[in-house]
Short mmCIF file of C-alpha atoms and ligand atoms in Angstrom, two decimals:
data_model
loop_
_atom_site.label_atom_id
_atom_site.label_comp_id
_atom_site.label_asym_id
_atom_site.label_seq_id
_atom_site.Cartn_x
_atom_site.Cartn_y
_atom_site.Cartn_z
CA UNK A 1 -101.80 -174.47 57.34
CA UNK A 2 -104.93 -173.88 59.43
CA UNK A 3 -106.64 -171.15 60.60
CA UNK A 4 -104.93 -167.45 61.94
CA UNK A 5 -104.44 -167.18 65.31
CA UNK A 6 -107.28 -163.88 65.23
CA UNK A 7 -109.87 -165.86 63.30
CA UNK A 8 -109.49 -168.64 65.61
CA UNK A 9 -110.46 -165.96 67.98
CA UNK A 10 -113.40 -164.50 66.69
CA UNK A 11 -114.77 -168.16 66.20
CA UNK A 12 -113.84 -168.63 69.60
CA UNK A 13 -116.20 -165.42 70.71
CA UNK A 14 -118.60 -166.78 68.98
CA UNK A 15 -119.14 -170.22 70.80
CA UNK A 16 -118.27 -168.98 73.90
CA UNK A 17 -121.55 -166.47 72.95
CA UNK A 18 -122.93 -169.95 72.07
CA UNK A 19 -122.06 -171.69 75.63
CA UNK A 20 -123.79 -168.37 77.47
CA UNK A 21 -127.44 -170.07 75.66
CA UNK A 22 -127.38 -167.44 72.72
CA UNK A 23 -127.86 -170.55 70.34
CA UNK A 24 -126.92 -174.38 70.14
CA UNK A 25 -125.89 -173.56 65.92
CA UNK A 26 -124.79 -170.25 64.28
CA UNK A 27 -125.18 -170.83 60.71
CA UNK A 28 -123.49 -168.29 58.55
CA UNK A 29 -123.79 -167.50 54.36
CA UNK A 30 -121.10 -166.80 52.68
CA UNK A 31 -121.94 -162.85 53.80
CA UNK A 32 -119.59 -160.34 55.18
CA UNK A 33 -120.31 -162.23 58.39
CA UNK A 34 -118.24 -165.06 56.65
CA UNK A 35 -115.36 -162.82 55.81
CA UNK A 36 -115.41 -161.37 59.42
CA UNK A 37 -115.04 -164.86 60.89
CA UNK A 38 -112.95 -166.64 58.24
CA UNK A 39 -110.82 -163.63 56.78
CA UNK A 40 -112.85 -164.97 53.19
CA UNK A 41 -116.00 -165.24 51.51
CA UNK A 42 -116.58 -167.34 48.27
CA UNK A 43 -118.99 -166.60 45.91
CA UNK A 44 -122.57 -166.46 46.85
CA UNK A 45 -124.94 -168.06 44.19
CA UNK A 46 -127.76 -170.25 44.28
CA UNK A 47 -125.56 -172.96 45.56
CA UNK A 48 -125.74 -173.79 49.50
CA UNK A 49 -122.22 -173.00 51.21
CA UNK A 50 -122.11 -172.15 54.85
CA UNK A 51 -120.15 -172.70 57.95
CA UNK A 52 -121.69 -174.00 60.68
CA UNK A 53 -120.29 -173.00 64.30
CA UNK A 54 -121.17 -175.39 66.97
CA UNK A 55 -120.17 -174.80 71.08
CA UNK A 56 -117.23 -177.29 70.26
CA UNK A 57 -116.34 -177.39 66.96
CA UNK A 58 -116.96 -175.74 63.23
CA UNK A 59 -117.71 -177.30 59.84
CA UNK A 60 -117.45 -175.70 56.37
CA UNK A 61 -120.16 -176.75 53.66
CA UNK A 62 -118.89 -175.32 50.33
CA UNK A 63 -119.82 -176.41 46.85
CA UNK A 64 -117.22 -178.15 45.24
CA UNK A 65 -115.91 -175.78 42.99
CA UNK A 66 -115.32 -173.55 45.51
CA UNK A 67 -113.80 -175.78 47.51
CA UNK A 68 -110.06 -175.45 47.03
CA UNK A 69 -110.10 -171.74 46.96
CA UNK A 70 -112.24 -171.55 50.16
CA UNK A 71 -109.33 -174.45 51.52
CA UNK A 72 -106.58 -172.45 50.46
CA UNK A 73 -107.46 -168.94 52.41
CA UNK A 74 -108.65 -170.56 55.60
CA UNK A 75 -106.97 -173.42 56.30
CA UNK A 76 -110.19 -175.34 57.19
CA UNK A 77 -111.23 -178.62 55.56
CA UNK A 78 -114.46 -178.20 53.86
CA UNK A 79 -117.47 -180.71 53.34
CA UNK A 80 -117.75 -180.82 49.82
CA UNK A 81 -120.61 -181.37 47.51
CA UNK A 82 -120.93 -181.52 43.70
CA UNK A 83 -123.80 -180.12 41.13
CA UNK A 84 -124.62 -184.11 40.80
CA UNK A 85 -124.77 -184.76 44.59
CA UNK A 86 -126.84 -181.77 45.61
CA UNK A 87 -125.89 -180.30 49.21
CA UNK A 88 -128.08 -182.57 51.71
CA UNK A 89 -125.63 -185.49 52.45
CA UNK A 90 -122.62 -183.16 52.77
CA UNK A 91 -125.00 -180.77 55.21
CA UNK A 92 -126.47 -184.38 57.30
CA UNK A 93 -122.96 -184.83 57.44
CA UNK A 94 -121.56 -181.33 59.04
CA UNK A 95 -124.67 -181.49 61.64
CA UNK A 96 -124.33 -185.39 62.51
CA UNK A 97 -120.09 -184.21 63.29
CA UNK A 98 -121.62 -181.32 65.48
CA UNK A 99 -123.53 -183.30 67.15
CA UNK A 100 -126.69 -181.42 66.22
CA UNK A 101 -129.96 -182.71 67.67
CA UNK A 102 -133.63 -181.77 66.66
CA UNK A 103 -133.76 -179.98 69.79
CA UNK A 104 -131.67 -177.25 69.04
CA UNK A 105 -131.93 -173.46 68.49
CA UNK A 106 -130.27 -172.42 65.59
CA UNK A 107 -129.30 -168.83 64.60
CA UNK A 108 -129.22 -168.29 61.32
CA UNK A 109 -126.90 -165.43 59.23
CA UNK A 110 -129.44 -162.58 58.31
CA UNK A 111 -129.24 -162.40 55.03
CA UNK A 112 -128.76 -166.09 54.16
CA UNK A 113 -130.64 -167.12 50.76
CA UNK A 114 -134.42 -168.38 51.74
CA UNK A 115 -134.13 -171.58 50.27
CA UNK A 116 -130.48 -172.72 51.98
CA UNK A 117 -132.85 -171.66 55.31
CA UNK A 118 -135.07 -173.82 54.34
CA UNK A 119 -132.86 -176.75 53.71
CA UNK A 120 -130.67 -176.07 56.42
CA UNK A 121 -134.25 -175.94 58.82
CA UNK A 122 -135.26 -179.26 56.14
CA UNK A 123 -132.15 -181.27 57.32
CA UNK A 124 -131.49 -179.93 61.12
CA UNK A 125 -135.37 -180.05 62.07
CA UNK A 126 -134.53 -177.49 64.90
CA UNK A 127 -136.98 -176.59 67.72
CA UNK A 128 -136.63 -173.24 67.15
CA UNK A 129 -134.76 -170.79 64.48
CA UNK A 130 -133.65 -167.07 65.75
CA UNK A 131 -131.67 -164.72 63.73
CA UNK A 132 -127.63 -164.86 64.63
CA UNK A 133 -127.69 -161.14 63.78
CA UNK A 134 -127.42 -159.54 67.57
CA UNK A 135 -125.02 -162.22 68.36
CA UNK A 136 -122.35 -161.78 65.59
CA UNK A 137 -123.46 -157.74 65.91
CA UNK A 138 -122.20 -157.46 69.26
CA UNK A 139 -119.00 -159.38 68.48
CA UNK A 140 -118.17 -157.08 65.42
CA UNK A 141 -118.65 -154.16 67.07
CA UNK A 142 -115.60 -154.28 69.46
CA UNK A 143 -112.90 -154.69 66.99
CA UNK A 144 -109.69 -156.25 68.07
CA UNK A 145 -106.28 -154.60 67.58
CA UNK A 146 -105.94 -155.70 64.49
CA UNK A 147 -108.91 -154.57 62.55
CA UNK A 148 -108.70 -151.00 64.33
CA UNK A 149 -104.92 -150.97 62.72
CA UNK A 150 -106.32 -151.61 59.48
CA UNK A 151 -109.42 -149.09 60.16
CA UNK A 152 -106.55 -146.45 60.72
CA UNK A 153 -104.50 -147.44 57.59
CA UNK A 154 -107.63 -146.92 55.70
CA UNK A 155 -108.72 -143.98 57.44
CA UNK A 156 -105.08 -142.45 56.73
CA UNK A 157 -105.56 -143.42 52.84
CA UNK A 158 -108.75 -141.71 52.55
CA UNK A 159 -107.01 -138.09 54.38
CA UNK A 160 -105.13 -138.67 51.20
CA UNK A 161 -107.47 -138.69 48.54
CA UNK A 162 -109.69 -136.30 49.84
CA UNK A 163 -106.72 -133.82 50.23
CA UNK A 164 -106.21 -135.17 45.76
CA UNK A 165 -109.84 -134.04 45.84
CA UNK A 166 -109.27 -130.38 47.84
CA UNK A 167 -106.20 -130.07 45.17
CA UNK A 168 -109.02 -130.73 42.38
CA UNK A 169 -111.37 -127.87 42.96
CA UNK A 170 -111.16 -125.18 40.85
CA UNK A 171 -113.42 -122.80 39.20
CA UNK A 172 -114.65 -124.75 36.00
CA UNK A 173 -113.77 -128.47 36.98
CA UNK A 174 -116.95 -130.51 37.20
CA UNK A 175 -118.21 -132.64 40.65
CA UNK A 176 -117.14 -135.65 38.23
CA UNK A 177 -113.82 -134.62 37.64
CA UNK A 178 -113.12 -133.82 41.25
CA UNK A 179 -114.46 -136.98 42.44
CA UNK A 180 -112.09 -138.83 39.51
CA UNK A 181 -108.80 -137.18 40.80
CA UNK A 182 -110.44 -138.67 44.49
CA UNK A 183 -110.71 -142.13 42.27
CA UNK A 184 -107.66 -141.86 40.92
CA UNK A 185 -105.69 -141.59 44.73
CA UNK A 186 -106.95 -143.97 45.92
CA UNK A 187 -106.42 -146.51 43.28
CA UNK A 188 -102.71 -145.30 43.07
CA UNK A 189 -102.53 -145.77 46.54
CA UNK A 190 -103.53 -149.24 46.43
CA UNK A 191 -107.12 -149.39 47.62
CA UNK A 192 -108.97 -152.42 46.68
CA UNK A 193 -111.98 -150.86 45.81
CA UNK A 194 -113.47 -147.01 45.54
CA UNK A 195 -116.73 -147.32 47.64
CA UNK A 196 -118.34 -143.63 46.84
CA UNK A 197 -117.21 -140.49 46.21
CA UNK A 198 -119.79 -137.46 46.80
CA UNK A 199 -118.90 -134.17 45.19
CA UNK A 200 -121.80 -131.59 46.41
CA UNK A 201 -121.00 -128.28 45.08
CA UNK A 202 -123.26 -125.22 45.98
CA UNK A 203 -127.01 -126.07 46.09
CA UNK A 204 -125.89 -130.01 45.64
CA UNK A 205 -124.47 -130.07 48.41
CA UNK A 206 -127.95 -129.70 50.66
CA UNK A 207 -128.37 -133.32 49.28
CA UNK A 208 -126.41 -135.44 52.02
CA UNK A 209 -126.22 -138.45 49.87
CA UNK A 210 -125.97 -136.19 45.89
CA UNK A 211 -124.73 -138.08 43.27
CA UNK A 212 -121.60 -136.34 41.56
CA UNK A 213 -122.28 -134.49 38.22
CA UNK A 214 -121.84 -132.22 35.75
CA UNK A 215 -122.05 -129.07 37.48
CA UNK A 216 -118.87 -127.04 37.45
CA UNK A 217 -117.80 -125.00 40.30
CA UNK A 218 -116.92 -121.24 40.53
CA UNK A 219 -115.97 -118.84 42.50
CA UNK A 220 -118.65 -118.94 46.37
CA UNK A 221 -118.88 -122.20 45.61
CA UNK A 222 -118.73 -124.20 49.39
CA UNK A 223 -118.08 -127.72 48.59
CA UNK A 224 -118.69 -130.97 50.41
CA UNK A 225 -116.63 -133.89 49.94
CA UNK A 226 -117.44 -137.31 51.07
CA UNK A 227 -115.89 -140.25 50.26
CA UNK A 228 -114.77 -144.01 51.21
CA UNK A 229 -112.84 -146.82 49.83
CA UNK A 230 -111.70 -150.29 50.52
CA UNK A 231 -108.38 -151.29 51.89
CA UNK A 232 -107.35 -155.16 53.04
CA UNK A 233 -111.35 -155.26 53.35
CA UNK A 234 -111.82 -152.50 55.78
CA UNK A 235 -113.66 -149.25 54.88
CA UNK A 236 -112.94 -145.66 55.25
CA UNK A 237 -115.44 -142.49 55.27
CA UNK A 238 -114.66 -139.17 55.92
CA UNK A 239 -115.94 -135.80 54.89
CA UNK A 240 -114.63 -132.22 54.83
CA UNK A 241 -116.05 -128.72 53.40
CA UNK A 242 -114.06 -126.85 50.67
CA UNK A 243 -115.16 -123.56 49.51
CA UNK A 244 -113.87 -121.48 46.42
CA UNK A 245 -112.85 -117.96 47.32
CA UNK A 246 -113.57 -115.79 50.08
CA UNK A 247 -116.38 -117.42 52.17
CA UNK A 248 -119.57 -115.20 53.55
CA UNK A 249 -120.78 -114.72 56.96
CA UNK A 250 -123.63 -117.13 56.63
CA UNK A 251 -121.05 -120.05 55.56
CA UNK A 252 -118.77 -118.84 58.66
CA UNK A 253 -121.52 -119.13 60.62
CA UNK A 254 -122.81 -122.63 59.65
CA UNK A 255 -119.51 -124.06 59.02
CA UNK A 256 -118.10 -123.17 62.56
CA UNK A 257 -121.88 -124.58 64.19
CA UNK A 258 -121.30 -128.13 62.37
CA UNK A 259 -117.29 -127.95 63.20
CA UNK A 260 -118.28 -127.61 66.92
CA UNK A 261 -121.02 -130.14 66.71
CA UNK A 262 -118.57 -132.26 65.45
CA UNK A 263 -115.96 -131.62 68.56
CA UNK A 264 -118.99 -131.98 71.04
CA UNK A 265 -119.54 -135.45 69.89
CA UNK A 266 -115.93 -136.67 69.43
CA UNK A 267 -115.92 -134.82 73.02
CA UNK A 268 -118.43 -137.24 74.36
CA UNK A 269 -117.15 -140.41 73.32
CA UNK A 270 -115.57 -142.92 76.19
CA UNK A 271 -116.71 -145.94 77.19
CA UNK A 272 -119.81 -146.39 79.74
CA UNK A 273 -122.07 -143.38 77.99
CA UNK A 274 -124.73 -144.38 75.28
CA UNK A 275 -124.56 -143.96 71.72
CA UNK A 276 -127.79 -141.73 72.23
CA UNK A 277 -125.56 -139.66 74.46
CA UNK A 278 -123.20 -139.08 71.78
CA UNK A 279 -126.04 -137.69 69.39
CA UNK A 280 -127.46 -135.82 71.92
CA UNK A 281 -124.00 -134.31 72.47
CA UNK A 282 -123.65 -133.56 69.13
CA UNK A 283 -126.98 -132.08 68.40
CA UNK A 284 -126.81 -129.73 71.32
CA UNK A 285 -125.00 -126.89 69.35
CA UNK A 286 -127.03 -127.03 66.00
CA UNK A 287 -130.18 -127.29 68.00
CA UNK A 288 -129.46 -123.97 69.98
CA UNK A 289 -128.41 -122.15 67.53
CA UNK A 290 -131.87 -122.93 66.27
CA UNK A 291 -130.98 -125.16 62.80
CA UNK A 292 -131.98 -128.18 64.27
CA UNK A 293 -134.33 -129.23 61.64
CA UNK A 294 -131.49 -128.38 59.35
CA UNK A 295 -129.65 -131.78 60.89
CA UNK A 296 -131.85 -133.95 59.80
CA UNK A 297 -129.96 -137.69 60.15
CA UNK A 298 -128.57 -139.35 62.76
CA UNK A 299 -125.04 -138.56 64.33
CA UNK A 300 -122.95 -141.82 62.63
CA UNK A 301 -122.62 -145.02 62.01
CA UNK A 302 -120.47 -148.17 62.71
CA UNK A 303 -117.36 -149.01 60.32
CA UNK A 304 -115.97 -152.57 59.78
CA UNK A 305 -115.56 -154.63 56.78
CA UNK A 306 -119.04 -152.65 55.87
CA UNK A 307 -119.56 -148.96 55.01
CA UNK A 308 -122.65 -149.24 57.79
CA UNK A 309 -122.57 -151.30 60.97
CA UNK A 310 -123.68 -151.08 64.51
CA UNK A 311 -123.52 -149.22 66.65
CA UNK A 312 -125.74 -146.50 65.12
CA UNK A 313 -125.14 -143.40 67.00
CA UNK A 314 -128.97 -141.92 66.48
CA UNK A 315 -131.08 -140.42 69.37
CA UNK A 316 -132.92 -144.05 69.72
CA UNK A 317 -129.96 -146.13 70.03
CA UNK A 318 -129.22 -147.14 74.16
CA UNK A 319 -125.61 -149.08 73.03
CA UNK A 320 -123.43 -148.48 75.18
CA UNK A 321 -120.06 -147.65 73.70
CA UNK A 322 -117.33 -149.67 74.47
CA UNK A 323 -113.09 -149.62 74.01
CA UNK A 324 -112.79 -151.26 70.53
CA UNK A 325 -115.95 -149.85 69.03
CA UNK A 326 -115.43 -147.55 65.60
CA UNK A 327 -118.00 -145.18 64.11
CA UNK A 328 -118.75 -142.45 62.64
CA UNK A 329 -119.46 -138.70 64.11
CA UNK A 330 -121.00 -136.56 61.05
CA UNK A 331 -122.96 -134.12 61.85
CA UNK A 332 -124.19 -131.50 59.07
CA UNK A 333 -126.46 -128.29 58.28
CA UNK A 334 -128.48 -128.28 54.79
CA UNK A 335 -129.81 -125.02 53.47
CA UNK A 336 -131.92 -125.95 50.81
CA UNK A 337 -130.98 -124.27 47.37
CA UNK A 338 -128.24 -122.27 48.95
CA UNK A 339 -125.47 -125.26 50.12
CA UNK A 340 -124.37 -127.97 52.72
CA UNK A 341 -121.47 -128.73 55.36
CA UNK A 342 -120.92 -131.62 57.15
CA UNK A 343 -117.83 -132.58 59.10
CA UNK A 344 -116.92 -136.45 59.29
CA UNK A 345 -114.15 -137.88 61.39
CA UNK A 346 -113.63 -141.90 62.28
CA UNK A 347 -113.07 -142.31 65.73
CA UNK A 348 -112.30 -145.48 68.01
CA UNK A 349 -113.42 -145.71 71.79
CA UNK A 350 -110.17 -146.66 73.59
CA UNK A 351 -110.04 -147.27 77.71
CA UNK A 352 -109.25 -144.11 77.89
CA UNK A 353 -111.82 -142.24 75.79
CA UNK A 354 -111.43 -141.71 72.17
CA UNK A 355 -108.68 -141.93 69.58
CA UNK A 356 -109.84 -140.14 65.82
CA UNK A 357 -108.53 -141.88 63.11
CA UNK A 358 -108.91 -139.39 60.84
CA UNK A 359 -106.09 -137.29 60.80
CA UNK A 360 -107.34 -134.38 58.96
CA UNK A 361 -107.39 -130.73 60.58
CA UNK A 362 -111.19 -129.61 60.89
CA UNK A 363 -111.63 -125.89 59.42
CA UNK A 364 -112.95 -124.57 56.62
CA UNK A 365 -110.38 -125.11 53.74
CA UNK A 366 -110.58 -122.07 51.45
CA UNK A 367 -108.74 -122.29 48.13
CA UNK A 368 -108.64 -118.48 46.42
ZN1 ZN B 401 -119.30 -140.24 54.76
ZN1 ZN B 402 -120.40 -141.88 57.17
#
């Protein structure tokens, strides 16, 4: 067995990245940067385990207990080292096969322990160290045909449980009990993990990020649900507005601002414009209507094998989108003490423009 024919490729991106001068060494912790570029990521303790990418070839350094397991998902052939030995020969020995010399840059995995830095800068001696974050950033960005399938597999799972979650709110459940039924989908459905579920009834739901609780709803109630989970390691995040019984003018008002805020930036999406562009695009309605200070985070936010990734689609960020990226648009009004709404769809630039992979219809759901 060796390695997939797509993680071959995304190693392959990576020292051709190399090759261009990025670095001479990409050193990567078992981090989700790992699990991008492998498909797995062992444990993470105090132990030093990392695979080293070099222009030509790549060496695994894995503690020896972790060995087999980190053997058995990849396919690769690690360096092995015991509690006894300690790290350093197995280390000398993946930099001696790479051919590293004392005159190399080395980009290091961002959030790599300090003290495997350390002994990784002890035993490599290189001239200079630079962070392999903007490198491997730019790679997982453009997601290949395979991740964006499993982006819209999760994205499909999570229409699901939020529509468990719509079917949950009723006049006298509690946030909690609403966001369990959400729980409860997705685990049924097979997710692999429940990442958050945000249940912001009434005045909770001017807090973009409120923690679910006690508070039962009732009738005027508008509702905001937001919620992500797991599936074969990719993440989902979407949000929609319920409200209990007949909604008034003001929520009209501010519901169908932040629904066409949320078309204006979906709108806007296709590759060659920035992700600033995309803000700006969405902005442009809540700003005019004069509840600009009412929108008070950025547009959205990348999606991968993390909840948040690049691109950031804020008013600061100059990416320019390309087919392949996947991200968030989510705009939202907060009335402080009165209630929230914000609208979140997934959506994918394509050559074309834009495909949503959220699949859920974007008014108002009222439940009587
Ligand atoms: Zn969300
Ligand atoms: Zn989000």
């Amino acid at each position: 067995m060796k390695l997939s024919e797509e993680y071959q490729q995304r190693l392959a991106r990576v020292q051709a990245q190399l090759g261009h001068g990025a670095a001479d060494l990409l050193v990567v912790a078992p981090t989700h940067n790992m699990r991008y570029l492998l498909g797995f990521t062992p444990k993470y303790d105090e132990r030093f385990c990392a695979l080293l990418v070099g222009r030509d070839a790549v060496r695994l350094v894995v503690p020896h207990l972790n060995a087999g397991q980190v053997e058995s998902h990849t396919g690769l052939q690690a360096l092995r080292w015991t509690d006894e030995s300690g790290p350093d020969h197995a280390l000398i020995q993946a930099l001696d096969e790479l051919g590293v010399e004392q005159s190399t840059t080395l980009a290091v995995d961002d959030t790599m322990q300090a003290r495997h830095l350390l002994l990784l800068q002890e035993m490599a001696r290189p001239q200079r160290t630079v962070t392999g974050d903007a490198l491997l950033a730019s790679l997982r960005m453009r997601k290949s045909a395979l991740e964006i399938e499993a982006l819209a597999r999760a994205a499909a799972q999570a229409d699901r449980a939020l529509l468990a979650g719509v079917d949950a709110c009723r006049p006298g459940v509690s946030e909690r009990e609403v966001a369990e039924a959400i729980v409860q989908s997705f685990r049924r459905d097979g997710a692999e993990q429940v990442d958050f579920t945000i249940v912001g009834s009434g005045p909770n739901g001017a807090f973009p990020h409120h923690h679910s609780g006690g508070r039962t709803l009732r009738v005027g109630d508008t509702i905001i649900i937001d919620i992500g989970a797991t599936l074969d390691g990719y993440k989902s995040d979407i949000t929609r507005v319920v409200h209990l019984g007949e909604p008034d003018p003001e929520v009209l008002e501010i519901y169908e601002l932040v629904r066409t805020a949320n078309e204006r930036g979906r709108a806007a999406v296709r590759p060659g414009v920035t992700a600033s562009a995309v803000d700006r695009a969405t902005r442009e309605p809540i700003d005019a209507a004069g509840y600009g200070d009412r929108f008070f985070h950025r547009t959205g936010h990348g999606l991968g094998i993390e909840e948040h990734e690049p691109p950031w689609i804020s008013a600061t960020s100059d990416t320019v989108l390309e087919p392949g990226m996947v991200f968030s648009i989510e705009p939202g009004i907060y009335l402080p003490g009165k209630f929230g709404v914000r609208v979140e769809d997934i959506v994918v630039v394509t050559e074309e423009g834009v495909r949503c992979l959220t699949g859920l219809g974007h008014e108002l759901i009222v439940k009587q």
